[in-house]
Amino acid sequence: MKIFNLSMECYPVAKVGGLADVVGALPKYLNKIEGVEASVIMPWYNKPFVHEHSFETVFDGWIHQSRHMYQVQVMKERSKTLGFDLYLVKIPGLLDRNDPYGYWDGDQQFLAFQHGVLHWLSAMEIRPDIIHCHDSHTGLVPFMIENCPDFSFLKDVKTIGTIHNGEYQGQMKWEMTGYMPWFHGENWGLLDWDGFINPLAAMIKCCHAFNAVSEGYLNELFHHFRGLESLVSQESGKAYGILNGIDTEVWDPATDSFLDFNFGKNDAAEGKLKNKTVLCEEYGFNPDLPLFSFIGRFAGEKGADLLPEIVWKSIQQTYGALNIMVLGSGDKNIEYQLSELTRSYSNFALDLGYKEYLSHKIYASSDFLLMPSRVEPCGLNQMYAMRYGTVPIVRYTGGLRDTVTDVSSGGSGINFGTASADDTVHAMHRALHMYHEEGLMKNLIQSNMNYDFSWEQSAEKYMEMYRN
Ligand code: ADP
Ligand code: GLC
């Protein structure tokens, strides 16, 4: 079975969040299954990866967008060290920039990527069994295959859509159809939701099957999906909930080269303490105090706006008996508020920016990881935390609910119900009690490292969906 994954991100080529981790791991684990050939197709970005690897050009052609012609080059990575074939689509003027998102002409970029990929496959008569689209940026592909005469060669290809995040649906104004490949106009309704072109809605309508990245999140979508609740109900016959895995080869505290000290299950408590001591020294913390961390995008979904209040309340209420470390970036107001707090509280450190190496160090060094998410389709941080012997403190929602059971029920972490600073701080008080109970933390560290979130199981579930 030949599967092409279409995505804007893929680790280690270009990563903004968990989408990259998933797309960089799922095909690798699918390829371990007999008879499967899974690859990744993504845009070309000006990132270190593309300069450090060699590529061969496998296609060079042109597409029309509105009144413009754009060159489309497809480059295949030569070394095959990723565990899957990687194809980068370069469209000079549109897909040749530094980052996946954040440009004024983003919609045009996403349309050009989808158009370019389908043009290449049709022109070269490459027909995979499945095209697997990830998130709204690639959500129009199932529609285009069905409705654009230029891609009739691909008609028999089955399409899958994965919803990593239903908060972002990629709505566009109708005038953007000018940038799409020509399609049969009578089917315009498939693109429409509430007066806009809605790529995520179109994906759900047109694909052969779709999934959300956890069972819990799929169930939530029936009730909270930014207006698409009725659509997901109507299309529920082809819906799956498949929990993400984690790449246990990349995320292994015993071999992780980003860590100051590697450790395994047997020396986890000591290993974590050694890493923590180094990190604490770097940020001026007392390593005897428990370390709580947050890693992630500063966005409302992640509850990042609650962080300033969480920081000052928890430090004041405990008279400074804990340390808090935040790594992330995003909303400028949150960045500003947190930066201000570092002046008042020496128990609080902030590292602004995206730093892959530092995230690994923090997972390894922390005692607790905070995830006060309002929405969390799956969440990978809590799984990385557990793999590194850290106790997750999570709001009971989406994928967090599916992966973290409260210690009071024999689970791996602390759950709380409301995305509020008070509920989070209350959970932190519970964590402090645990921290000071001799033996308890040591056992929890070990048992958390025993959880199996590896991709093998989830890859099998994807196979089941593909086969159906
Ligand atoms: P999302 O994709 O919604 O941001 P996930 O939990 O699925 O959330 O995945 C987030 C991924 O991004 C994890 O691999 C996490 O370690 C990483 N990450 C988030 N913010 C940063 C950051 N500032 N620096 C390094 N890694 C980060
Ligand atoms: C999205 C979600 C996150 C999920 C990730 C990978 O970014 O916000 O919860 O883990 O996709 O599927």
Coordinates of C-alpha atoms and ligand atoms in Angstrom, one line a residue:
M1 CA 0.0 0.0 0.0
K2 CA 1.5 3.3 -1.1
I3 CA 0.6 6.3 1.1
F4 CA 1.5 9.9 0.6
N5 CA 1.3 12.2 3.6
L6 CA 0.7 15.8 2.8
S7 CA 1.7 18.3 5.4
M8 CA 3.1 21.8 6.0
E9 CA 5.4 20.5 8.8
C10 CA 7.5 17.4 9.4
Y11 CA 10.2 16.9 12.0
P12 CA 13.2 17.2 11.6
V13 CA 12.7 19.3 8.4
A14 CA 10.5 22.0 9.8
K15 CA 8.6 22.0 13.1
V16 CA 6.1 24.5 14.6
G17 CA 4.3 22.0 16.9
G18 CA 3.0 18.5 17.3
L19 CA 1.9 18.2 13.7
A20 CA 5.6 18.0 12.7
D21 CA 6.3 15.3 15.3
V22 CA 3.4 13.2 14.0
V23 CA 4.2 13.5 10.4
G24 CA 7.9 12.8 11.1
A25 CA 7.0 9.6 12.9
L26 CA 3.8 8.0 11.6
P27 CA 5.3 7.2 8.1
K28 CA 8.4 5.8 9.7
Y29 CA 6.4 3.4 11.8
L30 CA 4.0 2.6 9.0
N31 CA 7.0 1.6 6.9
K32 CA 7.9 -1.1 9.4
I33 CA 4.7 -2.9 8.5
E34 CA 5.0 -5.4 5.7
G35 CA 3.8 -4.1 2.3
V36 CA 3.5 -0.5 3.3
E37 CA 5.4 2.4 1.6
A38 CA 4.6 5.7 3.3
S39 CA 6.2 9.0 2.2
V40 CA 5.9 12.7 3.1
I41 CA 5.3 15.6 0.7
M42 CA 5.7 19.0 2.1
P43 CA 6.8 22.5 1.0
W44 CA 10.4 23.6 0.7
Y45 CA 11.5 26.0 3.4
N46 CA 14.8 27.8 3.8
K47 CA 15.8 25.7 6.9
P48 CA 19.1 24.1 7.9
F49 CA 17.8 20.6 7.0
V50 CA 17.5 21.5 3.2
H51 CA 21.0 22.8 3.1
E52 CA 22.5 19.9 5.1
H53 CA 20.9 17.2 2.9
S54 CA 21.2 16.5 -0.8
F55 CA 18.2 16.3 -3.1
E56 CA 17.4 15.2 -6.7
T57 CA 14.9 17.1 -8.7
V58 CA 12.1 14.7 -9.8
F59 CA 9.7 17.1 -11.3
D60 CA 9.9 20.6 -12.9
G61 CA 6.7 22.1 -14.2
W62 CA 4.3 25.0 -14.1
I63 CA 0.9 25.8 -12.5
H64 CA -1.5 28.6 -13.2
Q65 CA -2.9 30.7 -10.3
S66 CA -5.2 33.5 -11.1
R67 CA -3.3 35.4 -13.9
H68 CA 0.1 34.1 -12.8
M69 CA 2.3 31.1 -13.7
Y70 CA 4.4 29.6 -11.0
Q71 CA 7.2 27.1 -11.4
V72 CA 6.8 23.9 -9.4
Q73 CA 9.9 21.9 -8.6
V74 CA 9.7 18.6 -6.6
M75 CA 12.9 17.5 -4.9
K76 CA 13.4 14.1 -3.4
E77 CA 15.8 13.7 -0.4
R78 CA 18.6 11.3 -1.3
S79 CA 19.9 9.8 1.9
K80 CA 16.7 8.1 3.1
T81 CA 17.8 8.4 6.7
L82 CA 14.4 9.6 7.9
G83 CA 12.8 6.2 7.5
F84 CA 10.6 7.4 4.7
D85 CA 10.9 9.1 1.3
L86 CA 10.7 12.9 1.6
Y87 CA 9.6 15.1 -1.2
L88 CA 9.9 18.9 -1.0
V89 CA 7.8 21.1 -3.2
K90 CA 9.4 24.4 -4.2
I91 CA 7.4 27.1 -5.8
P92 CA 9.6 30.2 -6.2
G93 CA 7.8 33.3 -5.0
L94 CA 5.5 31.3 -2.8
L95 CA 7.0 28.2 -1.3
D96 CA 10.6 29.1 -0.8
R97 CA 10.5 31.1 2.5
N98 CA 11.8 30.6 6.0
D99 CA 8.7 29.3 7.8
P100 CA 5.5 27.4 7.3
Y101 CA 3.1 30.0 8.5
G102 CA 2.6 33.7 9.2
Y103 CA 2.7 35.3 5.7
W104 CA 0.1 37.7 4.3
D105 CA -0.5 35.4 1.3
G106 CA -0.7 32.2 3.3
D107 CA -4.0 31.1 1.7
Q108 CA -2.4 31.4 -1.7
Q109 CA 0.6 29.4 -0.5
F110 CA -1.5 26.6 0.8
L111 CA -3.6 26.5 -2.5
A112 CA -0.4 26.5 -4.6
F113 CA 1.0 23.6 -2.5
Q114 CA -2.0 21.4 -3.0
H115 CA -2.3 22.4 -6.7
G116 CA 1.4 21.8 -7.3
V117 CA 1.3 18.3 -5.7
L118 CA -1.7 17.1 -7.6
H119 CA -0.3 18.6 -10.8
W120 CA 3.0 16.7 -10.3
L121 CA 1.4 13.4 -9.5
S122 CA -1.0 13.7 -12.5
A123 CA 1.7 14.8 -15.0
M124 CA 4.1 12.0 -13.9
E125 CA 1.2 9.5 -13.7
I126 CA 2.1 8.6 -10.1
R127 CA -0.9 7.1 -8.4
P128 CA -0.6 6.2 -4.7
D129 CA -3.3 4.1 -3.0
I130 CA -3.9 6.8 -0.4
I131 CA -3.3 10.5 -0.1
H132 CA -3.3 11.4 3.6
C133 CA -4.0 15.1 4.2
H134 CA -3.0 16.7 7.5
D135 CA -5.1 19.6 8.8
S136 CA -6.8 22.4 6.8
H137 CA -3.8 23.5 4.8
T138 CA -4.1 20.3 2.7
G139 CA -7.8 19.9 3.2
L140 CA -8.9 20.8 -0.3
V141 CA -7.0 17.9 -1.9
P142 CA -10.0 15.5 -1.6
F143 CA -12.2 18.1 -3.3
M144 CA -9.7 18.8 -6.0
I145 CA -9.2 15.2 -6.9
E146 CA -13.0 14.7 -7.2
N147 CA -13.8 17.9 -9.0
C148 CA -10.9 19.1 -11.1
P149 CA -10.7 17.6 -14.6
D150 CA -7.0 18.2 -14.6
F151 CA -6.5 15.5 -11.9
S152 CA -8.8 12.9 -13.3
F153 CA -5.9 10.5 -13.4
L154 CA -6.0 10.4 -9.6
K155 CA -9.8 9.7 -9.4
D156 CA -9.3 6.3 -7.8
V157 CA -7.0 7.4 -5.1
K158 CA -8.5 7.2 -1.7
T159 CA -8.2 10.3 0.6
I160 CA -7.8 10.5 4.3
G161 CA -8.0 13.6 6.4
T162 CA -6.5 14.0 9.9
I163 CA -7.8 16.8 12.1
H164 CA -4.9 17.8 14.4
N165 CA -6.6 21.0 15.4
G166 CA -10.2 21.9 14.7
E167 CA -9.7 25.4 15.9
Y168 CA -8.0 26.3 12.7
Q169 CA -10.2 25.6 9.7
G170 CA -8.5 27.7 7.1
Q171 CA -11.5 29.8 6.0
M172 CA -11.0 31.8 2.9
K173 CA -13.0 34.3 0.9
W174 CA -14.8 33.1 -2.2
E175 CA -12.5 35.2 -4.4
M176 CA -9.8 32.7 -3.6
T177 CA -11.4 30.3 -6.0
G178 CA -9.5 32.4 -8.6
Y179 CA -6.3 30.8 -7.2
M180 CA -7.7 27.2 -7.4
P181 CA -7.3 24.8 -10.3
W182 CA -10.4 24.9 -12.5
F183 CA -13.3 22.7 -11.0
H184 CA -16.8 21.8 -11.9
G185 CA -18.8 24.8 -10.6
E186 CA -21.9 22.9 -9.7
N187 CA -20.2 21.3 -6.8
W188 CA -19.2 24.6 -5.1
G189 CA -21.3 23.7 -2.1
L190 CA -18.7 21.2 -1.1
L191 CA -16.3 24.0 -0.4
D192 CA -18.8 26.2 1.4
W193 CA -19.4 26.6 5.1
D194 CA -21.2 29.7 6.4
G195 CA -20.4 31.7 3.4
F196 CA -16.7 31.0 3.2
I197 CA -14.5 28.4 1.6
N198 CA -13.8 26.2 4.6
P199 CA -11.0 23.7 3.8
L200 CA -11.4 21.7 6.9
A201 CA -15.2 21.3 6.3
A202 CA -14.4 20.4 2.6
M203 CA -12.0 17.8 3.8
I204 CA -14.5 16.2 6.1
K205 CA -17.2 16.2 3.3
C206 CA -15.0 14.9 0.5
C207 CA -12.5 12.5 2.0
H208 CA -13.1 8.8 2.2
A209 CA -12.3 8.7 6.0
F210 CA -11.1 11.2 8.5
N211 CA -9.8 11.0 12.0
A212 CA -9.2 13.2 15.0
V213 CA -6.0 12.7 17.0
S214 CA -7.6 11.1 20.0
E215 CA -10.9 9.4 20.7
G216 CA -11.7 12.0 23.4
Y217 CA -11.2 14.9 21.0
L218 CA -13.3 13.2 18.4
N219 CA -16.2 13.0 20.9
E220 CA -15.7 16.6 21.8
L221 CA -16.0 17.7 18.2
F222 CA -19.6 16.6 18.1
H223 CA -20.3 19.4 20.7
H224 CA -17.5 22.0 20.2
F225 CA -16.1 22.4 16.7
R226 CA -16.4 26.1 15.9
G227 CA -19.5 25.6 13.9
L228 CA -18.8 22.2 12.3
E229 CA -20.6 20.2 14.9
S230 CA -23.5 19.2 12.6
L231 CA -21.1 18.3 9.8
V232 CA -19.0 15.9 12.0
S233 CA -22.3 14.3 13.1
Q234 CA -23.5 13.9 9.6
E235 CA -20.2 12.4 8.5
S236 CA -19.6 10.3 11.6
G237 CA -19.9 7.1 9.7
K238 CA -16.4 7.6 8.3
A239 CA -14.9 9.2 11.5
Y240 CA -12.1 7.6 13.6
G241 CA -10.4 8.7 16.8
I242 CA -6.8 7.6 16.8
L243 CA -4.4 8.7 19.6
N244 CA -1.0 9.9 18.4
G245 CA 2.1 8.0 19.4
I246 CA 5.5 9.4 20.2
D247 CA 8.7 8.6 18.4
T248 CA 10.5 6.6 21.2
E249 CA 13.7 6.6 19.1
V250 CA 13.9 10.4 19.1
W251 CA 12.5 10.7 22.6
D252 CA 14.6 8.4 24.7
P253 CA 16.2 9.7 27.9
A254 CA 18.8 6.9 27.7
T255 CA 20.2 8.1 24.4
D256 CA 18.9 11.7 23.9
S257 CA 22.0 13.7 22.9
F258 CA 20.4 17.0 24.0
L259 CA 20.6 15.9 27.7
D260 CA 23.5 16.7 30.0
F261 CA 23.0 13.2 31.6
N262 CA 21.3 10.3 30.0
F263 CA 19.3 8.0 32.3
G264 CA 17.2 4.8 32.1
K265 CA 14.3 3.5 34.3
N266 CA 16.7 2.1 36.9
D267 CA 18.6 5.3 37.6
A268 CA 15.8 7.8 36.7
A269 CA 15.6 9.6 40.0
E270 CA 19.3 10.2 40.1
G271 CA 19.6 11.0 36.4
K272 CA 16.8 13.5 36.5
L273 CA 18.3 15.2 39.6
K274 CA 21.6 15.6 37.8
N275 CA 19.9 17.2 34.8
K276 CA 17.8 19.4 37.0
T277 CA 20.8 20.6 38.9
V278 CA 22.5 21.8 35.7
L279 CA 19.3 23.5 34.5
C280 CA 18.7 25.1 37.8
E281 CA 22.2 26.5 37.9
E282 CA 21.7 28.0 34.5
Y283 CA 18.5 29.8 35.5
G284 CA 19.5 30.7 39.1
F285 CA 17.1 28.2 40.8
N286 CA 17.6 26.2 44.0
P287 CA 17.5 22.6 42.8
D288 CA 16.1 21.3 46.1
L289 CA 12.8 22.9 45.3
P290 CA 10.3 21.2 42.9
L291 CA 10.5 22.4 39.3
F292 CA 7.2 23.0 37.4
S293 CA 7.5 23.7 33.7
F294 CA 5.4 24.8 30.8
I295 CA 6.5 24.3 27.1
G296 CA 4.4 25.4 24.3
R297 CA 2.8 28.0 22.1
F298 CA 1.4 31.1 23.9
A299 CA -2.1 30.7 22.6
G300 CA -5.6 30.6 24.3
E301 CA -6.0 26.9 23.4
K302 CA -3.0 26.1 25.6
G303 CA -4.2 28.2 28.5
A304 CA -1.0 30.2 28.1
D305 CA -2.9 33.4 29.1
L306 CA -3.4 31.9 32.5
L307 CA 0.4 31.5 33.1
P308 CA 1.1 35.0 34.6
E309 CA -1.6 34.5 37.3
I310 CA -0.5 30.9 37.8
V311 CA 3.1 32.1 38.3
W312 CA 2.5 34.8 40.9
K313 CA -0.3 33.0 42.7
S314 CA 1.7 29.8 43.2
I315 CA 4.9 31.5 44.2
Q316 CA 3.1 33.8 46.7
Q317 CA 0.8 31.1 48.1
T318 CA 3.8 28.8 48.7
Y319 CA 6.1 31.5 49.9
G320 CA 8.5 30.6 47.1
A321 CA 8.7 26.9 47.8
L322 CA 8.8 26.0 44.1
N323 CA 10.4 27.0 40.8
I324 CA 8.6 27.6 37.5
M325 CA 10.2 27.5 34.1
V326 CA 8.4 28.5 30.9
L327 CA 9.6 27.9 27.4
G328 CA 7.6 29.2 24.5
S329 CA 6.5 32.2 22.4
G330 CA 3.4 33.5 20.6
D331 CA 0.9 36.1 21.9
K332 CA 2.9 39.3 22.5
N333 CA 0.8 40.3 25.5
I334 CA 1.5 37.1 27.3
E335 CA 5.2 37.3 26.4
Y336 CA 5.3 40.8 27.9
Q337 CA 3.4 39.9 31.1
L338 CA 5.7 36.9 31.7
S339 CA 8.8 38.9 31.0
E340 CA 7.7 41.5 33.6
L341 CA 7.2 38.7 36.2
T342 CA 10.8 37.6 35.8
R343 CA 11.8 40.9 37.4
S344 CA 9.7 40.3 40.5
Y345 CA 10.2 36.6 41.1
S346 CA 13.6 34.9 41.1
N347 CA 11.7 31.5 41.3
F348 CA 10.4 32.1 37.8
A349 CA 12.4 31.8 34.6
L350 CA 11.2 32.5 31.0
D351 CA 12.9 31.4 27.8
L352 CA 11.2 33.0 24.9
G353 CA 11.5 31.3 21.5
Y354 CA 11.5 27.9 19.9
K355 CA 14.3 25.7 21.2
E356 CA 14.2 22.0 20.5
Y357 CA 17.3 21.2 22.6
L358 CA 16.0 23.1 25.6
S359 CA 12.6 21.4 25.5
H360 CA 14.3 18.0 25.9
K361 CA 16.3 19.3 28.8
I362 CA 13.2 20.7 30.5
Y363 CA 11.2 17.4 30.1
A364 CA 14.2 15.5 31.6
S365 CA 14.8 18.0 34.5
S366 CA 11.3 18.9 35.6
D367 CA 9.4 17.3 38.4
F368 CA 6.0 18.4 37.0
L369 CA 4.8 19.6 33.6
L370 CA 1.9 22.1 33.5
M371 CA -0.8 21.8 30.7
P372 CA -3.7 24.1 31.5
S373 CA -5.1 23.6 28.0
R374 CA -8.6 24.8 27.0
V375 CA -8.4 22.6 23.9
E376 CA -6.0 19.8 23.4
P377 CA -6.7 17.5 20.5
C378 CA -4.0 15.1 21.6
G379 CA -1.0 16.8 23.2
L380 CA 2.4 15.3 22.9
N381 CA 4.1 17.1 25.8
Q382 CA 2.4 15.0 28.5
M383 CA 3.6 11.9 26.8
Y384 CA 7.2 13.2 26.4
A385 CA 7.1 14.3 30.0
M386 CA 6.1 10.8 31.2
R387 CA 8.7 9.1 29.0
Y388 CA 11.2 11.4 30.8
G389 CA 9.9 10.5 34.3
T390 CA 8.0 13.8 34.8
V391 CA 4.6 14.1 36.3
P392 CA 2.0 15.8 34.0
I393 CA -0.5 18.2 35.6
V394 CA -3.2 18.5 33.0
R395 CA -6.7 19.9 32.4
Y396 CA -9.1 17.1 31.9
T397 CA -9.8 17.6 28.2
G398 CA -9.3 15.9 24.7
G399 CA -6.2 13.8 24.4
L400 CA -5.0 14.8 27.9
R401 CA -8.0 13.0 29.3
D402 CA -7.2 9.9 27.2
T403 CA -3.6 9.8 28.3
V404 CA -3.3 11.1 31.9
T405 CA -5.3 9.5 34.7
D406 CA -5.1 11.1 38.2
V407 CA -2.8 9.6 40.7
S408 CA -5.7 9.2 43.1
S409 CA -7.0 6.5 40.7
G410 CA -3.6 4.9 40.4
G411 CA -2.6 7.0 37.3
S412 CA 0.3 9.0 36.2
G413 CA -0.5 12.6 36.9
I414 CA -2.8 15.2 38.3
N415 CA -6.1 16.2 36.6
F416 CA -8.0 19.3 37.1
G417 CA -11.3 20.4 35.6
T418 CA -11.4 24.1 34.8
A419 CA -9.0 26.0 32.7
S420 CA -8.4 28.7 35.3
A421 CA -5.4 29.9 37.3
D422 CA -7.0 28.9 40.6
D423 CA -7.7 25.3 39.5
T424 CA -4.1 25.0 38.2
V425 CA -2.6 26.4 41.3
H426 CA -4.8 24.0 43.4
A427 CA -3.4 21.1 41.4
M428 CA 0.1 22.5 42.0
H429 CA -0.5 22.4 45.8
R430 CA -1.4 18.7 45.4
A431 CA 1.8 18.2 43.5
L432 CA 3.8 19.8 46.3
H433 CA 2.3 17.4 48.8
M434 CA 3.3 14.5 46.6
Y435 CA 6.8 15.9 46.1
H436 CA 7.4 15.8 49.8
E437 CA 6.1 12.3 50.4
E438 CA 9.1 10.1 50.5
G439 CA 9.2 7.2 48.0
L440 CA 6.0 8.4 46.2
M441 CA 7.8 10.5 43.6
K442 CA 10.4 7.9 43.0
N443 CA 7.8 5.3 42.2
L444 CA 5.8 7.6 40.1
I445 CA 8.9 8.5 38.0
Q446 CA 9.5 4.9 37.3
S447 CA 5.9 3.9 36.6
N448 CA 5.5 6.9 34.3
M449 CA 8.5 5.8 32.3
N450 CA 6.8 2.4 31.8
Y451 CA 3.8 3.8 29.9
D452 CA 3.9 2.7 26.3
F453 CA 2.9 5.5 23.9
S454 CA 5.0 4.2 21.1
W455 CA 3.7 4.6 17.5
E456 CA 3.4 0.9 16.8
Q457 CA -0.1 0.6 18.2
S458 CA -1.4 3.8 16.6
A459 CA 0.2 2.9 13.3
E460 CA -1.8 -0.3 13.3
K461 CA -5.0 1.8 13.9
Y462 CA -4.1 4.0 10.9
M463 CA -3.7 0.8 8.9
E464 CA -7.1 -0.3 9.8
M465 CA -8.6 3.0 8.7
Y466 CA -6.6 2.8 5.4
R467 CA -7.7 -0.7 4.7
N468 CA -11.4 0.1 5.4
Ligands
ADP1 P1 0.8 21.7 19.5 O1 1.0 21.0 18.3 O2 -0.7 22.1 19.7 O3 1.6 22.9 19.7 P2 1.6 19.3 20.9 O4 1.6 19.0 22.4 O5 1.0 18.3 20.0 O6 1.0 20.8 20.8 O7 3.1 19.4 20.4 C1 4.0 20.5 20.8 C2 5.4 20.1 20.3 O8 6.1 21.3 20.1 C3 6.2 19.3 21.3 O9 7.1 18.5 20.6 C4 6.8 20.3 22.1 O10 8.0 19.9 22.8 C5 7.2 21.3 21.1 N1 7.4 22.7 21.5 C6 6.3 23.6 21.7 N2 6.9 24.8 22.0 C7 8.2 24.7 22.0 C8 9.3 25.6 22.2 N3 9.1 26.9 22.5 N4 10.5 25.1 22.0 C9 10.7 23.8 21.7 N5 9.8 22.9 21.5 C10 8.5 23.4 21.6
GLC2 C1 -2.2 19.9 17.1 C2 -2.9 19.8 18.5 C3 -2.2 18.9 19.5 C4 -1.8 17.6 18.8 C5 -1.0 17.9 17.6 C6 -0.5 16.7 16.8 O1 -1.3 20.9 17.1 O2 -3.1 21.1 19.1 O3 -3.0 18.7 20.6 O4 -1.0 16.8 19.7 O5 -1.7 18.7 16.7 O6 -1.6 15.9 16.4

